[in-house]
Amino acid sequence: MLTINNYVKAKSLEEAYELNQARNARIMGGMLWMRLGNARVQTLIDLSDLGLDQIEETAHVFRIGAMCTLRQLELHEGLKVLYGDSIAESVRHIVGVQFRNQATVGGSVYGRFGFSDVLTCLLSLDTFVELYNGGTIRLSEFINRKRDKDILVSIIIRKSNRRLKYDAVRRAKTDFPVLTCAVVAGPVHGKETWYFSVGARPMKAKVLEKKWSIPRDISDGLLMDYAKEAAAGFDYGTNMRGSAEYRRHLAEVLIRRSMHAILMEE
Ligand SMILES: Cc1cc2nc3c(=O)[nH]c(=O)nc-3n(C[C@H](O)[C@H](O)[C@H](O)COP(=O)(O)OP(=O)(O)OC[C@H]3O[C@@H](n4cnc5c(N)ncnc54)[C@H](O)[C@@H]3O)c2cc1C
């Protein structure tokens, strides 16, 4: 059971950060994950008055406040213009609309869950995390950091001319995924570059970069060879949802499908 002694609605990020330095203090997102745990929280800190619930779009970036919900990600028009349906696809299967109206982007990223669709998708893009004390760092660096008492303020996606495809496999609708997969392609310093992010292996997502220039009319067999090579760059494990061998096979198939979809869009 979760026990909370004090609840504070922070008036500034500075106040929230100071309060959070106490050992039994916790920042709250949507509380959907935290409430399932067993903990005694001395002070629960609510960030909902700090204007962190907006997705701001500029010429160069999307800045997603930590208190934005997964549903806001799903519906955002600007993200759709740049990435088609793929960002929405990465969250669409997370429980249900009411749930996604409450679960926050901040809680999802800070949690660094192995099963996370959200992390898998964001990691494949040019994504940064803005921390109150720790500055702005790459998401790929943040997810491997030890948990500390910092506050995640926003997620920043740098815009670029990259195509994204997201896919995942679940044994049953709305269950946790057996495997998550995001593939991105686009020019980086003039060279065609592919990014593969695979999560729920069941370990958390990791991203792999390949400088591959693949012709649009490549044969299915050759494309599968590329997909196999990308999938071989990840480790897989076994748990109640699937074996390591099954996951590796899924990764090959999902990567091939996404690469094919990206090539067909060109
Ligand atoms: C039943 C269930 C099924 C789920 N299925 C999936 C799924 O299929 N795919 C998927 O990707 N996700 C899934 N999730 C995870 C979900 O999408 C959210 O990621 C999760 O609930 C955390 O978000 P929250 O807003 O509820 O955070 P909370 O539970 O409020 O917080 C989570 C953690 O983050 C910390 N935190 C929150 N915000 C901040 C901040 N701004 N700065 C610093 N620390 C912060 C909290 O202190 C806490 O430790 C599932 C969750 C549940 C409960």
Coordinates of C-alpha atoms and ligand atoms in Angstrom, one line a residue:
M1 CA 0.0 0.0 0.0
L2 CA 1.1 3.6 -0.7
T3 CA 1.0 5.9 2.3
I4 CA 1.3 9.7 1.8
N5 CA 1.8 12.0 4.8
N6 CA 2.0 15.4 3.2
Y7 CA 0.8 16.7 -0.2
V8 CA 2.3 19.9 -1.6
K9 CA 1.4 21.7 -4.8
A10 CA 4.7 23.4 -5.6
K11 CA 4.6 27.1 -6.5
S12 CA 7.9 26.9 -8.3
L13 CA 10.4 24.4 -9.7
E14 CA 12.9 25.6 -7.2
E15 CA 10.5 24.8 -4.3
A16 CA 9.7 21.4 -5.8
Y17 CA 13.4 20.6 -6.1
E18 CA 14.2 21.7 -2.5
L19 CA 11.3 19.6 -1.1
N20 CA 12.4 16.6 -3.2
Q21 CA 15.8 16.5 -1.7
A22 CA 14.3 14.9 1.5
R23 CA 14.8 11.1 1.5
N24 CA 11.1 10.2 1.6
A25 CA 9.9 12.9 -0.8
R26 CA 8.5 12.0 -4.3
I27 CA 7.5 13.9 -7.3
M28 CA 4.1 12.8 -8.6
G29 CA 3.2 12.5 -12.3
G30 CA -0.2 10.9 -13.0
M31 CA 0.3 8.5 -10.0
L32 CA -0.8 5.5 -12.1
W33 CA 2.4 3.6 -11.6
M34 CA 3.4 5.0 -8.2
R35 CA 0.1 4.1 -6.6
L36 CA 0.7 0.4 -7.3
G37 CA 3.8 0.4 -5.2
N38 CA 4.4 -0.2 -1.5
A39 CA 5.9 2.9 0.0
R40 CA 5.6 5.4 2.8
V41 CA 6.0 8.9 1.2
Q42 CA 6.6 11.8 3.6
T43 CA 6.0 14.6 1.1
L44 CA 4.3 14.1 -2.3
I45 CA 5.1 17.0 -4.6
D46 CA 2.6 18.0 -7.3
L47 CA 4.0 19.9 -10.3
S48 CA 0.6 20.6 -11.9
D49 CA 0.6 24.3 -11.2
L50 CA 3.9 25.0 -13.0
G51 CA 2.7 25.1 -16.6
L52 CA 4.5 21.9 -17.6
D53 CA 1.4 20.5 -19.4
Q54 CA 2.0 22.0 -22.8
I55 CA 3.7 20.8 -26.0
E56 CA 5.4 23.8 -27.5
E57 CA 6.5 23.7 -31.1
T58 CA 9.2 26.0 -32.5
A59 CA 11.0 26.1 -35.8
H60 CA 13.6 23.6 -34.5
V61 CA 12.1 21.6 -31.6
F62 CA 9.1 20.2 -29.8
R63 CA 9.3 20.9 -26.1
I64 CA 7.0 18.5 -24.2
G65 CA 6.4 19.5 -20.6
A66 CA 6.8 16.7 -18.1
M67 CA 3.1 17.0 -17.0
C68 CA 1.8 16.5 -20.5
T69 CA -0.3 13.4 -20.8
L70 CA 0.3 10.5 -23.2
R71 CA -3.0 11.4 -24.7
Q72 CA -1.6 14.9 -25.6
L73 CA 1.3 13.1 -27.4
E74 CA -1.2 11.0 -29.2
L75 CA -3.3 13.8 -30.5
H76 CA -0.7 16.5 -31.2
E77 CA -1.1 17.9 -34.7
G78 CA 2.5 19.1 -35.1
L79 CA 3.9 15.7 -34.2
K80 CA 1.6 14.1 -36.7
V81 CA 2.8 16.5 -39.5
L82 CA 6.4 15.5 -38.9
Y83 CA 6.1 11.8 -37.9
G84 CA 2.8 10.7 -39.3
D85 CA 0.9 8.3 -37.1
S86 CA 3.9 6.8 -35.5
I87 CA 4.1 8.7 -32.2
A88 CA 0.3 8.1 -31.7
E89 CA 0.9 4.4 -32.5
S90 CA 3.5 4.2 -29.8
V91 CA 1.0 5.1 -27.1
R92 CA -2.3 4.0 -28.6
H93 CA -2.1 0.5 -27.0
I94 CA -1.3 1.7 -23.5
V95 CA -4.3 0.6 -21.5
G96 CA -7.1 3.0 -22.6
V97 CA -8.0 6.6 -23.3
Q98 CA -8.9 7.4 -19.7
F99 CA -5.5 6.0 -18.6
R100 CA -3.6 8.0 -21.2
N101 CA -5.4 11.1 -20.1
Q102 CA -3.7 10.7 -16.7
A103 CA -0.3 9.1 -17.3
T104 CA 2.3 11.7 -17.9
V105 CA 5.3 11.9 -20.2
G106 CA 7.5 12.9 -17.3
G107 CA 6.5 9.9 -15.2
S108 CA 6.9 7.6 -18.2
V109 CA 10.4 8.8 -19.0
Y110 CA 11.6 9.2 -15.4
G111 CA 10.4 5.7 -14.7
R112 CA 12.8 4.2 -17.3
F113 CA 10.6 1.1 -17.5
G114 CA 12.0 -1.8 -19.5
F115 CA 8.6 -2.3 -21.1
S116 CA 8.1 1.3 -22.2
D117 CA 6.7 2.0 -25.6
V118 CA 7.2 5.7 -24.9
L119 CA 10.9 5.4 -24.2
T120 CA 11.4 3.1 -27.2
C121 CA 9.8 5.7 -29.5
L122 CA 11.4 8.8 -28.1
L123 CA 14.9 7.2 -28.1
S124 CA 14.8 6.6 -31.8
L125 CA 14.5 10.4 -32.4
D126 CA 16.9 13.2 -31.7
T127 CA 15.6 13.5 -28.1
F128 CA 16.9 15.3 -25.0
V129 CA 15.8 15.5 -21.4
E130 CA 15.7 18.8 -19.5
L131 CA 16.5 18.4 -15.8
Y132 CA 16.0 21.1 -13.3
N133 CA 19.5 20.6 -11.8
G134 CA 21.3 18.5 -14.3
G135 CA 20.8 20.6 -17.4
T136 CA 19.8 19.2 -20.8
I137 CA 21.2 15.9 -21.7
R138 CA 20.5 13.2 -24.3
L139 CA 17.7 10.8 -23.5
S140 CA 20.1 7.9 -24.3
E141 CA 22.4 9.1 -21.5
F142 CA 19.5 9.8 -19.1
I143 CA 18.1 6.3 -19.3
N144 CA 21.3 4.7 -18.2
R145 CA 21.8 7.1 -15.3
K146 CA 21.3 6.1 -11.7
R147 CA 18.1 7.5 -10.3
D148 CA 18.6 10.7 -8.3
K149 CA 16.5 13.5 -6.8
D150 CA 16.4 15.7 -9.8
I151 CA 13.2 16.9 -11.5
L152 CA 12.5 16.1 -15.1
V153 CA 11.1 19.4 -16.6
S154 CA 10.6 18.6 -20.2
I155 CA 11.5 16.4 -23.2
I156 CA 12.9 18.1 -26.2
I157 CA 12.7 16.5 -29.7
R158 CA 15.0 18.2 -32.2
K159 CA 13.2 18.4 -35.5
S160 CA 14.9 16.9 -38.5
N161 CA 14.1 15.3 -41.8
R162 CA 13.7 11.8 -40.4
R163 CA 11.0 9.2 -41.1
L164 CA 9.7 7.2 -38.1
K165 CA 7.8 3.9 -37.9
Y166 CA 6.7 2.3 -34.6
D167 CA 5.5 -1.2 -34.0
A168 CA 5.1 -3.5 -31.0
V169 CA 3.8 -6.9 -30.2
R170 CA 1.4 -7.7 -27.3
R171 CA 0.0 -11.1 -26.4
A172 CA -3.3 -9.4 -25.7
K173 CA -4.7 -5.9 -26.4
T174 CA -3.6 -3.4 -23.7
D175 CA -1.2 -5.9 -22.0
F176 CA 2.5 -4.9 -21.5
P177 CA 4.4 -5.4 -24.8
V178 CA 6.5 -8.5 -25.5
L179 CA 8.7 -6.3 -27.8
T180 CA 8.7 -2.7 -28.8
C181 CA 10.5 -1.4 -31.9
A182 CA 11.0 2.0 -33.5
V183 CA 12.9 2.6 -36.8
V184 CA 14.0 6.0 -38.1
A185 CA 15.8 6.9 -41.3
G186 CA 17.1 10.1 -42.6
P187 CA 20.2 12.0 -43.7
V188 CA 22.8 12.9 -41.1
H189 CA 25.6 15.1 -42.3
G190 CA 24.7 14.1 -45.9
K191 CA 24.8 10.3 -45.2
E192 CA 21.7 8.2 -45.1
T193 CA 21.4 6.9 -41.5
W194 CA 19.1 4.4 -39.8
Y195 CA 18.3 4.3 -36.1
F196 CA 16.8 1.2 -34.5
S197 CA 15.4 1.3 -31.0
V198 CA 14.2 -1.9 -29.5
G199 CA 12.7 -2.3 -26.0
A200 CA 10.9 -4.7 -23.8
R201 CA 13.6 -7.2 -24.6
P202 CA 12.6 -7.3 -21.6
M203 CA 15.4 -4.9 -20.9
K204 CA 14.8 -1.2 -21.5
A205 CA 15.2 0.3 -24.9
K206 CA 18.5 0.9 -26.5
V207 CA 19.3 2.6 -29.8
L208 CA 21.6 1.4 -32.6
E209 CA 22.8 3.5 -35.5
K210 CA 23.7 2.2 -39.0
K211 CA 25.0 4.2 -42.0
W212 CA 23.1 2.3 -44.6
S213 CA 22.1 3.5 -48.0
I214 CA 19.4 1.1 -49.1
P215 CA 17.7 1.3 -52.5
R216 CA 14.0 1.6 -52.6
D217 CA 13.7 -1.5 -54.9
I218 CA 15.7 -3.8 -52.7
S219 CA 14.6 -7.4 -52.7
D220 CA 12.7 -8.8 -49.7
G221 CA 15.5 -11.3 -49.0
L222 CA 18.2 -8.6 -48.9
L223 CA 16.0 -6.3 -46.7
M224 CA 15.6 -9.2 -44.3
D225 CA 19.4 -9.6 -44.1
Y226 CA 19.6 -5.9 -43.1
A227 CA 16.9 -6.4 -40.5
K228 CA 18.6 -9.5 -39.1
E229 CA 21.9 -7.6 -38.8
A230 CA 20.1 -4.7 -36.9
A231 CA 18.3 -7.2 -34.6
A232 CA 21.5 -9.0 -33.9
G233 CA 22.8 -5.7 -32.3
F234 CA 20.6 -6.2 -29.3
D235 CA 20.5 -8.6 -26.3
Y236 CA 17.3 -10.5 -25.6
G237 CA 16.1 -12.1 -22.4
T238 CA 13.3 -14.5 -21.3
N239 CA 10.4 -13.8 -19.0
M240 CA 6.8 -14.8 -18.6
R241 CA 5.9 -12.9 -21.9
G242 CA 8.3 -14.6 -24.2
S243 CA 11.7 -16.3 -24.7
A244 CA 14.9 -14.6 -25.8
E245 CA 14.7 -16.5 -29.1
Y246 CA 11.1 -15.5 -29.7
R247 CA 11.9 -11.8 -29.0
R248 CA 14.9 -11.9 -31.4
H249 CA 12.6 -13.3 -34.1
L250 CA 10.0 -10.6 -33.4
A251 CA 12.7 -7.9 -33.6
E252 CA 13.8 -9.1 -37.0
V253 CA 10.3 -9.1 -38.3
L254 CA 9.3 -5.7 -36.9
I255 CA 12.5 -4.1 -38.0
R256 CA 12.0 -5.5 -41.6
R257 CA 8.4 -4.3 -41.7
S258 CA 9.3 -0.8 -40.5
M259 CA 12.2 -0.5 -42.9
H260 CA 10.0 -1.6 -45.8
A261 CA 7.3 0.9 -44.8
I262 CA 9.9 3.7 -44.7
L263 CA 11.4 2.8 -48.0
M264 CA 7.9 2.7 -49.6
E265 CA 7.1 6.2 -48.3
E266 CA 10.1 7.7 -50.0
Ligands
LIG1 C1 -1.4 -1.1 -15.5 C2 -0.4 -0.3 -16.3 C3 -0.1 -0.7 -17.6 C4 0.9 0.0 -18.3 N1 1.2 -0.4 -19.6 C5 2.1 0.3 -20.3 C6 2.4 -0.1 -21.6 O1 1.9 -1.0 -22.2 N2 3.4 0.7 -22.3 C7 4.0 1.7 -21.7 O2 4.9 2.3 -22.3 N3 3.7 2.1 -20.4 C8 2.8 1.4 -19.7 N4 2.6 1.8 -18.4 C9 3.3 2.9 -17.8 C10 2.5 4.2 -18.0 O3 2.4 4.5 -19.3 C11 3.3 5.3 -17.3 O4 4.6 5.4 -17.8 C12 3.4 5.2 -15.8 O5 2.1 5.1 -15.3 C13 4.1 6.4 -15.2 O6 3.5 7.6 -15.5 P1 2.7 8.4 -14.4 O7 2.4 9.8 -14.9 O8 1.6 7.6 -13.8 O9 3.9 8.6 -13.3 P2 3.9 8.3 -11.7 O10 3.4 7.0 -11.4 O11 3.2 9.5 -11.0 O12 5.5 8.4 -11.4 C14 6.3 7.4 -11.8 C15 7.8 7.7 -11.3 O13 8.3 8.9 -11.9 C16 8.6 9.9 -10.9 N5 8.3 11.2 -11.6 C17 7.1 11.5 -12.2 N6 7.2 12.7 -12.8 C18 8.5 13.1 -12.5 C19 9.2 14.3 -12.9 N7 8.7 15.3 -13.6 N8 10.5 14.5 -12.4 C20 11.0 13.5 -11.7 N9 10.4 12.3 -11.3 C21 9.1 12.2 -11.7 C22 7.7 9.6 -9.7 O14 8.3 10.1 -8.5 C23 7.7 8.0 -9.8 O15 8.9 7.5 -9.2 C24 1.6 1.1 -17.7 C25 1.3 1.4 -16.4 C26 0.3 0.7 -15.7 C27 0.0 1.2 -14.3

